[in-house]
Short mmCIF file of C-alpha atoms in Angstrom, two decimals:
data_model
loop_
_atom_site.label_atom_id
_atom_site.label_comp_id
_atom_site.label_asym_id
_atom_site.label_seq_id
_atom_site.Cartn_x
_atom_site.Cartn_y
_atom_site.Cartn_z
CA MET A 1 0.26 0.27 -0.21
CA PRO A 2 1.98 2.91 -1.00
CA ALA A 3 1.76 6.06 1.15
CA SER A 4 1.22 9.56 0.65
CA PRO A 5 3.83 11.20 -1.05
CA LYS A 6 4.85 14.42 0.49
CA VAL A 7 7.00 17.52 0.79
CA THR A 8 9.48 17.83 3.67
CA ALA A 9 11.63 20.88 2.73
CA VAL A 10 12.15 23.53 0.15
CA ASP A 11 15.20 25.37 0.17
CA PRO A 12 17.39 27.77 -2.18
CA LEU A 13 18.96 26.31 -4.94
CA PRO A 14 22.09 27.44 -6.02
CA SER A 15 22.53 27.51 -9.80
CA ALA A 16 25.68 25.60 -9.53
CA GLU A 17 24.41 22.69 -8.26
CA ALA A 18 20.68 22.18 -10.54
CA LYS A 19 20.91 19.59 -12.62
CA TRP A 20 17.51 19.65 -14.40
CA ILE A 21 16.93 23.41 -14.59
CA GLU A 22 18.70 26.06 -15.54
CA PHE A 23 18.72 30.03 -14.98
CA GLN A 24 19.13 32.71 -17.79
CA LYS A 25 19.59 36.55 -17.71
CA ILE A 26 18.44 37.49 -21.21
CA SER A 27 19.85 40.09 -22.56
CA TRP A 28 17.16 42.21 -25.21
CA THR A 29 16.61 45.53 -27.09
CA ASP A 30 13.07 46.72 -26.63
CA GLN A 31 10.80 48.05 -29.14
CA THR A 32 12.15 51.85 -28.45
CA GLY A 33 16.00 49.85 -28.93
CA LYS A 34 16.60 50.28 -24.76
CA PRO A 35 18.53 46.93 -23.50
CA ARG A 36 16.68 45.46 -20.93
CA ILE A 37 17.53 42.31 -18.67
CA TRP A 38 14.59 39.30 -18.77
CA GLU A 39 15.06 36.39 -16.11
CA SER A 40 13.92 32.89 -17.52
CA ALA A 41 14.33 29.46 -16.62
CA SER A 42 14.98 26.59 -18.72
CA ARG A 43 14.89 22.53 -18.77
CA LYS A 44 18.50 20.92 -19.66
CA THR A 45 17.34 17.96 -20.93
CA ARG A 46 15.95 19.79 -24.63
CA GLY A 47 17.17 17.49 -27.24
CA ALA A 48 17.18 16.41 -31.27
CA SER A 49 13.60 17.71 -31.82
CA GLY A 50 14.27 21.30 -30.01
CA VAL A 51 10.82 20.38 -28.24
CA ASP A 52 10.42 19.75 -24.39
CA ALA A 53 7.80 17.92 -23.68
CA VAL A 54 4.47 16.42 -24.98
CA ALA A 55 1.11 15.64 -24.09
CA ILE A 56 -2.16 13.71 -25.06
CA SER A 57 -5.36 14.25 -25.45
CA THR A 58 -6.67 10.94 -25.92
CA VAL A 59 -10.41 9.68 -27.51
CA ILE A 60 -10.91 6.62 -26.80
CA ARG A 61 -14.23 5.45 -28.56
CA HIS A 62 -16.28 2.33 -27.81
CA PRO A 63 -19.40 1.00 -29.57
CA SER A 64 -21.83 0.95 -26.79
CA ARG A 65 -20.03 3.85 -23.98
CA PRO A 66 -19.33 7.50 -24.71
CA PRO A 67 -16.55 8.86 -26.28
CA SER A 68 -14.13 9.67 -23.78
CA THR A 69 -10.38 10.38 -22.73
CA ILE A 70 -7.76 10.04 -20.39
CA ILE A 71 -6.36 11.88 -18.01
CA ILE A 72 -3.52 11.13 -14.93
CA LEU A 73 -3.38 11.88 -11.32
CA GLN A 74 -0.02 12.07 -10.17
CA PHE A 75 2.30 14.31 -7.07
CA ARG A 76 3.89 17.05 -8.69
CA PRO A 77 6.44 18.28 -5.72
CA PRO A 78 6.61 21.86 -6.96
CA VAL A 79 3.32 22.45 -5.71
CA ASP A 80 3.09 19.97 -3.29
CA ALA A 81 -0.40 18.36 -4.68
CA ILE A 82 -1.94 15.83 -6.60
CA CYS A 83 -1.93 16.60 -10.40
CA VAL A 84 -4.51 16.50 -12.79
CA GLU A 85 -2.98 16.44 -16.21
CA PHE A 86 -3.24 14.85 -19.88
CA PRO A 87 -0.99 11.98 -20.02
CA ALA A 88 2.39 13.76 -20.88
CA GLY A 89 6.08 13.45 -20.72
CA LEU A 90 9.58 14.63 -22.00
CA VAL A 91 10.56 14.31 -25.66
CA ASP A 92 13.51 11.84 -25.32
CA ALA A 93 17.28 13.18 -26.89
CA LYS A 94 16.75 11.57 -29.87
CA GLU A 95 13.09 10.79 -30.03
CA THR A 96 10.42 12.77 -32.19
CA PRO A 97 7.81 14.51 -30.44
CA ALA A 98 4.97 12.07 -32.80
CA ASP A 99 7.07 8.81 -30.90
CA ALA A 100 7.29 10.28 -27.55
CA SER A 101 3.64 10.86 -27.70
CA LEU A 102 2.59 7.20 -28.31
CA ARG A 103 5.70 6.10 -26.14
CA GLU A 104 4.37 8.30 -23.02
CA LEU A 105 0.43 7.39 -23.32
CA HIS A 106 1.53 3.43 -23.79
CA GLU A 107 3.40 3.66 -20.58
CA GLU A 108 0.91 6.31 -18.81
CA THR A 109 -1.75 5.01 -18.96
CA GLY A 110 -1.35 1.11 -20.91
CA TYR A 111 -3.41 2.36 -24.13
CA LYS A 112 -2.02 2.28 -27.81
CA GLY A 113 -3.87 4.63 -30.38
CA LYS A 114 -3.18 6.06 -33.61
CA LEU A 115 -1.80 9.19 -33.16
CA SER A 116 -4.41 11.62 -35.69
CA TYR A 117 -2.74 15.01 -35.42
CA ILE A 118 0.15 16.77 -33.49
CA SER A 119 0.12 20.26 -32.49
CA PRO A 120 3.10 23.05 -33.56
CA THR A 121 5.22 24.31 -30.65
CA ILE A 122 3.68 26.05 -28.15
CA VAL A 123 5.11 27.52 -25.29
CA SER A 124 3.94 26.66 -21.85
CA ASP A 125 4.84 29.96 -19.64
CA PRO A 126 6.82 32.20 -21.79
CA GLY A 127 6.22 35.18 -19.38
CA MET A 128 8.79 32.97 -17.06
CA SER A 129 10.49 29.63 -18.82
CA THR A 130 11.32 28.55 -22.40
CA ALA A 131 9.74 25.58 -21.77
CA ASN A 132 8.02 24.32 -24.98
CA MET A 133 5.61 21.47 -25.87
CA GLN A 134 3.26 19.54 -29.00
CA LEU A 135 0.10 18.55 -28.16
CA ALA A 136 -0.65 15.00 -29.65
CA THR A 137 -4.19 13.44 -29.99
CA VAL A 138 -4.59 10.06 -30.13
CA GLU A 139 -7.69 7.87 -30.99
CA VAL A 140 -7.98 4.52 -29.59
CA ASN A 141 -10.78 2.32 -31.20
CA LEU A 142 -12.19 -0.65 -28.80
CA LYS A 143 -14.06 -3.41 -29.52
CA GLU A 144 -16.71 -4.29 -27.05
CA GLY A 145 -15.13 -6.44 -24.71
CA ASP A 146 -11.98 -5.01 -24.58
CA THR A 147 -10.47 -5.12 -21.28
CA GLU A 148 -8.78 -2.13 -19.56
CA PRO A 149 -5.20 -2.78 -20.50
CA GLU A 150 -1.91 -2.65 -17.95
CA GLN A 151 0.34 0.81 -17.57
CA ALA A 152 3.81 0.82 -18.20
CA LEU A 153 5.43 2.64 -15.22
CA ASP A 154 8.80 2.91 -14.13
CA ASP A 155 9.66 1.93 -10.83
CA GLY A 156 8.94 4.32 -8.70
CA GLU A 157 6.46 6.17 -10.69
CA PHE A 158 3.08 6.49 -9.49
CA ILE A 159 0.59 7.72 -12.17
CA GLU A 160 -3.64 7.11 -11.99
CA ARG A 161 -5.06 7.14 -14.84
CA VAL A 162 -8.77 7.85 -15.23
CA VAL A 163 -11.04 7.64 -18.20
CA VAL A 164 -13.44 10.34 -18.21
CA PRO A 165 -16.46 10.55 -20.62
CA LEU A 166 -15.64 13.86 -22.98
CA GLU A 167 -19.12 15.27 -21.49
CA GLU A 168 -18.35 14.77 -17.64
CA LEU A 169 -14.79 16.23 -18.11
CA TYR A 170 -15.06 19.99 -17.05
CA GLU A 171 -17.27 19.16 -14.05
CA ARG A 172 -14.89 15.81 -13.08
CA LEU A 173 -11.79 18.69 -13.09
CA GLU A 174 -13.76 21.05 -11.34
CA LYS A 175 -14.50 18.10 -8.44
CA TYR A 176 -11.01 17.17 -8.46
CA SER A 177 -10.65 21.07 -7.76
CA GLU A 178 -12.69 21.41 -4.61
CA GLU A 179 -11.25 18.24 -2.80
CA GLY A 180 -7.64 19.86 -3.11
CA LYS A 181 -5.81 18.59 -6.59
CA ARG A 182 -4.67 20.56 -8.93
CA VAL A 183 -5.38 20.78 -12.25
CA ASP A 184 -2.71 21.50 -14.64
CA ALA A 185 -3.94 24.97 -16.83
CA ARG A 186 -3.28 23.35 -20.44
CA LEU A 187 -6.07 20.52 -19.57
CA TRP A 188 -8.20 22.90 -17.61
CA HIS A 189 -7.65 25.39 -21.13
CA TRP A 190 -8.58 22.00 -22.83
CA ALA A 191 -11.87 21.32 -20.90
CA ALA A 192 -12.85 24.64 -20.86
CA GLY A 193 -13.04 25.16 -24.52
CA LEU A 194 -15.14 21.81 -24.92
CA HIS A 195 -17.61 23.34 -22.60
CA PHE A 196 -17.40 26.73 -23.95
CA ALA A 197 -18.35 25.19 -27.01
CA LYS A 198 -21.57 23.63 -25.37
CA THR A 199 -22.76 26.12 -23.01
CA MET A 200 -21.95 29.47 -24.40
CA LEU A 201 -22.00 29.75 -28.16
CA MET B 1 7.71 53.94 -35.55
CA PRO B 2 8.54 51.17 -32.89
CA ALA B 3 11.95 48.55 -34.26
CA SER B 4 11.91 44.49 -33.51
CA PRO B 5 12.39 43.71 -30.31
CA LYS B 6 15.19 41.01 -29.88
CA VAL B 7 17.70 38.89 -27.90
CA THR B 8 21.31 39.70 -27.83
CA ALA B 9 22.50 37.76 -25.34
CA VAL B 10 21.29 34.69 -23.29
CA ASP B 11 24.28 34.01 -20.01
CA PRO B 12 23.70 32.51 -16.84
CA LEU B 13 22.35 33.80 -14.15
CA PRO B 14 23.05 33.28 -10.29
CA SER B 15 21.03 32.62 -8.03
CA ALA B 16 21.55 35.60 -5.85
CA GLU B 17 21.35 37.82 -8.72
CA ALA B 18 17.65 36.97 -9.72
CA LYS B 19 15.07 39.35 -8.59
CA TRP B 20 11.88 37.96 -10.23
CA ILE B 21 12.71 34.39 -9.95
CA GLU B 22 14.18 31.84 -7.77
CA PHE B 23 15.20 28.22 -7.69
CA GLN B 24 13.83 25.96 -5.27
CA LYS B 25 15.82 22.68 -3.89
CA ILE B 26 12.50 20.67 -2.88
CA SER B 27 13.02 17.28 -0.78
CA TRP B 28 10.07 14.92 -0.51
CA THR B 29 9.65 11.40 0.19
CA ASP B 30 7.88 9.85 -2.11
CA GLN B 31 4.63 6.89 -2.54
CA THR B 32 7.47 4.48 -1.21
CA GLY B 33 8.78 6.22 2.05
CA LYS B 34 12.36 7.09 -0.30
CA PRO B 35 13.52 10.69 -0.04
CA ARG B 36 14.19 12.26 -3.01
CA ILE B 37 14.94 16.14 -4.75
CA TRP B 38 13.21 17.79 -7.11
CA GLU B 39 14.40 21.08 -8.62
CA SER B 40 11.77 23.95 -9.42
CA ALA B 41 11.11 27.67 -10.33
CA SER B 42 9.14 29.87 -8.85
CA ARG B 43 8.14 33.42 -9.16
CA LYS B 44 9.01 35.75 -6.25
CA THR B 45 6.37 38.04 -6.77
CA ARG B 46 3.40 35.89 -5.49
CA GLY B 47 0.98 38.09 -3.12
CA ALA B 48 -1.64 37.85 -0.78
CA SER B 49 -3.79 35.84 -2.83
CA GLY B 50 -2.09 33.04 -3.23
CA VAL B 51 -2.34 33.14 -7.25
CA ASP B 52 0.16 34.42 -9.00
CA ALA B 53 -1.34 34.94 -12.52
CA VAL B 54 -4.97 35.23 -14.22
CA ALA B 55 -5.57 35.02 -17.36
CA ILE B 56 -8.82 36.08 -19.41
CA SER B 57 -11.22 34.77 -22.00
CA THR B 58 -13.05 37.27 -23.38
CA VAL B 59 -16.48 37.18 -24.97
CA ILE B 60 -17.17 39.87 -27.20
CA ARG B 61 -21.04 39.69 -28.17
CA HIS B 62 -22.15 42.24 -31.13
CA PRO B 63 -25.49 42.86 -32.78
CA SER B 64 -24.10 42.32 -36.20
CA ARG B 65 -21.01 40.50 -35.49
CA PRO B 66 -19.59 36.75 -35.08
CA PRO B 67 -19.12 36.31 -31.20
CA SER B 68 -15.78 37.21 -30.77
CA THR B 69 -12.59 36.70 -28.15
CA ILE B 70 -9.71 38.53 -27.98
CA ILE B 71 -6.00 37.92 -28.32
CA ILE B 72 -2.72 39.90 -28.14
CA LEU B 73 0.58 39.97 -29.51
CA GLN B 74 3.61 40.19 -27.50
CA PHE B 75 7.52 39.46 -27.48
CA ARG B 76 7.97 37.27 -25.36
CA PRO B 77 12.31 37.00 -24.22
CA PRO B 78 12.21 33.74 -23.13
CA VAL B 79 11.27 32.19 -25.95
CA ASP B 80 12.48 34.99 -28.21
CA ALA B 81 9.43 35.13 -30.34
CA ILE B 82 5.97 37.41 -30.25
CA CYS B 83 3.84 35.34 -28.38
CA VAL B 84 -0.22 35.14 -28.75
CA GLU B 85 -1.50 34.48 -25.70
CA PHE B 86 -4.87 35.58 -23.95
CA PRO B 87 -4.38 39.00 -22.15
CA ALA B 88 -3.23 37.73 -19.06
CA GLY B 89 -0.84 39.87 -16.03
CA LEU B 90 0.40 38.69 -12.43
CA VAL B 91 -2.19 39.73 -9.65
CA ASP B 92 -0.56 42.39 -7.52
CA ALA B 93 0.46 42.09 -3.92
CA LYS B 94 -3.28 43.12 -2.37
CA GLU B 95 -5.42 42.66 -5.26
CA THR B 96 -8.37 39.52 -5.97
CA PRO B 97 -7.47 37.88 -9.16
CA ALA B 98 -11.28 38.80 -10.35
CA ASP B 99 -9.66 42.37 -9.75
CA ALA B 100 -6.80 41.82 -11.44
CA SER B 101 -8.16 40.17 -14.50
CA LEU B 102 -11.00 43.33 -15.18
CA ARG B 103 -7.78 45.53 -14.74
CA GLU B 104 -5.49 43.15 -17.08
CA LEU B 105 -8.08 43.23 -19.98
CA HIS B 106 -8.48 46.89 -19.72
CA GLU B 107 -5.23 47.33 -19.37
CA GLU B 108 -4.02 45.24 -22.23
CA THR B 109 -6.76 46.00 -24.57
CA GLY B 110 -8.96 48.49 -23.55
CA TYR B 111 -12.42 46.53 -23.18
CA LYS B 112 -14.20 46.75 -19.99
CA GLY B 113 -16.41 43.85 -19.44
CA LYS B 114 -18.29 42.05 -16.60
CA LEU B 115 -16.86 39.06 -14.82
CA SER B 116 -19.05 35.76 -15.62
CA TYR B 117 -16.47 32.97 -13.64
CA ILE B 118 -12.74 32.85 -13.03
CA SER B 119 -11.84 29.07 -12.32
CA PRO B 120 -10.25 27.67 -9.45
CA THR B 121 -6.50 28.05 -8.88
CA ILE B 122 -4.56 25.94 -11.55
CA VAL B 123 -0.88 25.09 -12.32
CA SER B 124 0.55 26.33 -15.34
CA ASP B 125 3.73 24.01 -15.73
CA PRO B 126 3.98 21.73 -12.37
CA GLY B 127 6.66 19.29 -13.54
CA MET B 128 8.69 22.58 -13.19
CA SER B 129 7.73 25.49 -11.27
CA THR B 130 5.33 26.34 -9.05
CA ALA B 131 3.46 28.97 -11.39
CA ASN B 132 -0.82 29.20 -10.40
CA MET B 133 -3.12 31.26 -12.12
CA GLN B 134 -6.39 31.39 -12.61
CA LEU B 135 -8.76 31.92 -16.14
CA ALA B 136 -11.47 34.35 -15.81
CA THR B 137 -14.20 34.66 -18.48
CA VAL B 138 -15.30 37.92 -19.05
CA GLU B 139 -18.31 39.12 -21.12
CA VAL B 140 -18.01 42.37 -23.07
CA ASN B 141 -21.94 43.37 -24.75
CA LEU B 142 -21.41 45.83 -27.07
CA LYS B 143 -24.00 47.95 -29.44
CA GLU B 144 -23.68 49.02 -32.82
CA GLY B 145 -21.58 51.36 -33.84
CA ASP B 146 -19.77 51.07 -30.18
CA THR B 147 -16.27 52.26 -31.74
CA GLU B 148 -12.83 50.47 -30.17
CA PRO B 149 -11.39 51.11 -26.75
CA GLU B 150 -7.47 52.73 -26.54
CA GLN B 151 -5.48 50.32 -24.83
CA ALA B 152 -4.18 51.77 -21.62
CA LEU B 153 -1.04 50.35 -21.81
CA ASP B 154 2.28 51.21 -19.29
CA ASP B 155 5.93 53.13 -20.78
CA GLY B 156 7.66 50.78 -22.43
CA GLU B 157 5.09 48.01 -23.13
CA PHE B 158 4.18 46.99 -26.79
CA ILE B 159 0.97 44.30 -27.05
CA GLU B 160 -1.13 44.07 -29.94
CA ARG B 161 -4.55 43.23 -29.33
CA VAL B 162 -6.69 40.71 -32.08
CA VAL B 163 -10.55 40.56 -31.92
CA VAL B 164 -10.86 36.79 -33.79
CA PRO B 165 -14.30 35.69 -34.06
CA LEU B 166 -14.60 32.30 -31.69
CA GLU B 167 -15.42 30.60 -35.10
CA GLU B 168 -12.13 31.45 -36.84
CA LEU B 169 -9.99 31.09 -33.57
CA TYR B 170 -8.25 27.89 -34.23
CA GLU B 171 -7.48 28.41 -37.48
CA ARG B 172 -6.10 32.08 -36.89
CA LEU B 173 -3.74 30.20 -34.19
CA GLU B 174 -2.31 27.54 -36.46
CA LYS B 175 -1.89 30.74 -38.92
CA TYR B 176 0.03 32.30 -36.63
CA SER B 177 2.57 29.54 -35.66
CA GLU B 178 2.71 29.32 -39.49
CA GLU B 179 4.15 32.60 -39.49
CA GLY B 180 6.78 31.76 -36.58
CA LYS B 181 4.86 33.36 -33.69
CA ARG B 182 4.45 30.99 -30.76
CA VAL B 183 1.20 30.54 -29.67
CA ASP B 184 0.63 29.86 -25.66
CA ALA B 185 0.09 26.58 -24.20
CA ARG B 186 -3.03 27.55 -22.86
CA LEU B 187 -4.75 29.78 -25.86
CA TRP B 188 -3.60 26.68 -28.01
CA HIS B 189 -5.21 23.91 -25.66
CA TRP B 190 -8.72 26.07 -25.25
CA ALA B 191 -8.74 26.51 -28.59
CA ALA B 192 -8.40 22.85 -29.27
CA GLY B 193 -10.97 22.15 -27.26
CA LEU B 194 -13.42 24.34 -28.77
CA HIS B 195 -12.22 23.20 -32.19
CA PHE B 196 -12.52 19.45 -30.93
CA ALA B 197 -16.17 19.82 -30.42
CA LYS B 198 -17.33 21.36 -33.53
CA THR B 199 -15.06 18.14 -35.26
CA MET B 200 -14.75 15.85 -33.02
CA LEU B 201 -17.76 14.86 -30.80
#
């Protein structure tokens, strides 16, 4: 029975000790020609693709169930909470973002699907970091009687997957949030766009 | 005539020099009880609300035009590109996120509206930073003949606003991306959710 993960200490991290991220002092000239400085954080793991990470919006179709997507729940130390996210992960050094999408979806959820679309490179928090990503759409077509596949997690990875009918996604995220879980902003925006189309247009 | 902003140098930033962001070394215990370390970046500007930033999804309704939203274009040094985003900004020290949403929308776009909804606190990139935000929905109801309002930008702020019919938003973001602009992941996800509702359900 796994214990609850928890943060035990938060200390300042000197730049020289950081292994996964780095700070950058960016010198730039603005629209008036004035020299300025911007501070930014950056991942050290970006590989040949030039893209840090992928996330996967999955559509599961089944003969007798409503169209669904898969979200994952995992503890995220930076925000000291269980986070609710699309399946996602870093792109390996020599991997393409498309391959990373299918690999991560399989590892984190057990599902194998067909990549139907991958977004251009988009930026995760461009006022603060260089982090970028691509959003994939993967279609999974199930037959009657197909059983739920096994996840393929690494040792030490604890990720819960949840299949959610698309019609219920937004309300489900609201509920997780009320329970104290933290919804990833990108997943929230996707669900909010879907909800907006149903309720505001 | 403003010049093109540009990055002139990127240097390592020692933690002790950083004014706006900081690095954290997070000690945590995982689900097996094993002690682990996570590296994270954090904004130093978070105020009493506990929320770093807000973004605003606006709905402009007009008697004879299709329902539209407002997006903004601005140069972002961390990604050395013009970024396409929802209007957004940091929450001031003693401000509520709801007040910040109406203030930022007015400053960046000139529009004043009615806040119809604000999301729970959501996390921008929880594998890498503590950054969090709330997403507001603001409704702007225009009458026939209303003219486009003036932006209320600070000196040195260069922000272009674009009113886009919601029906065209996704294609517009694809086009900006093809032109070399960088779309913010959260705006992209919102538009992708809206597009998904129209095309995949």
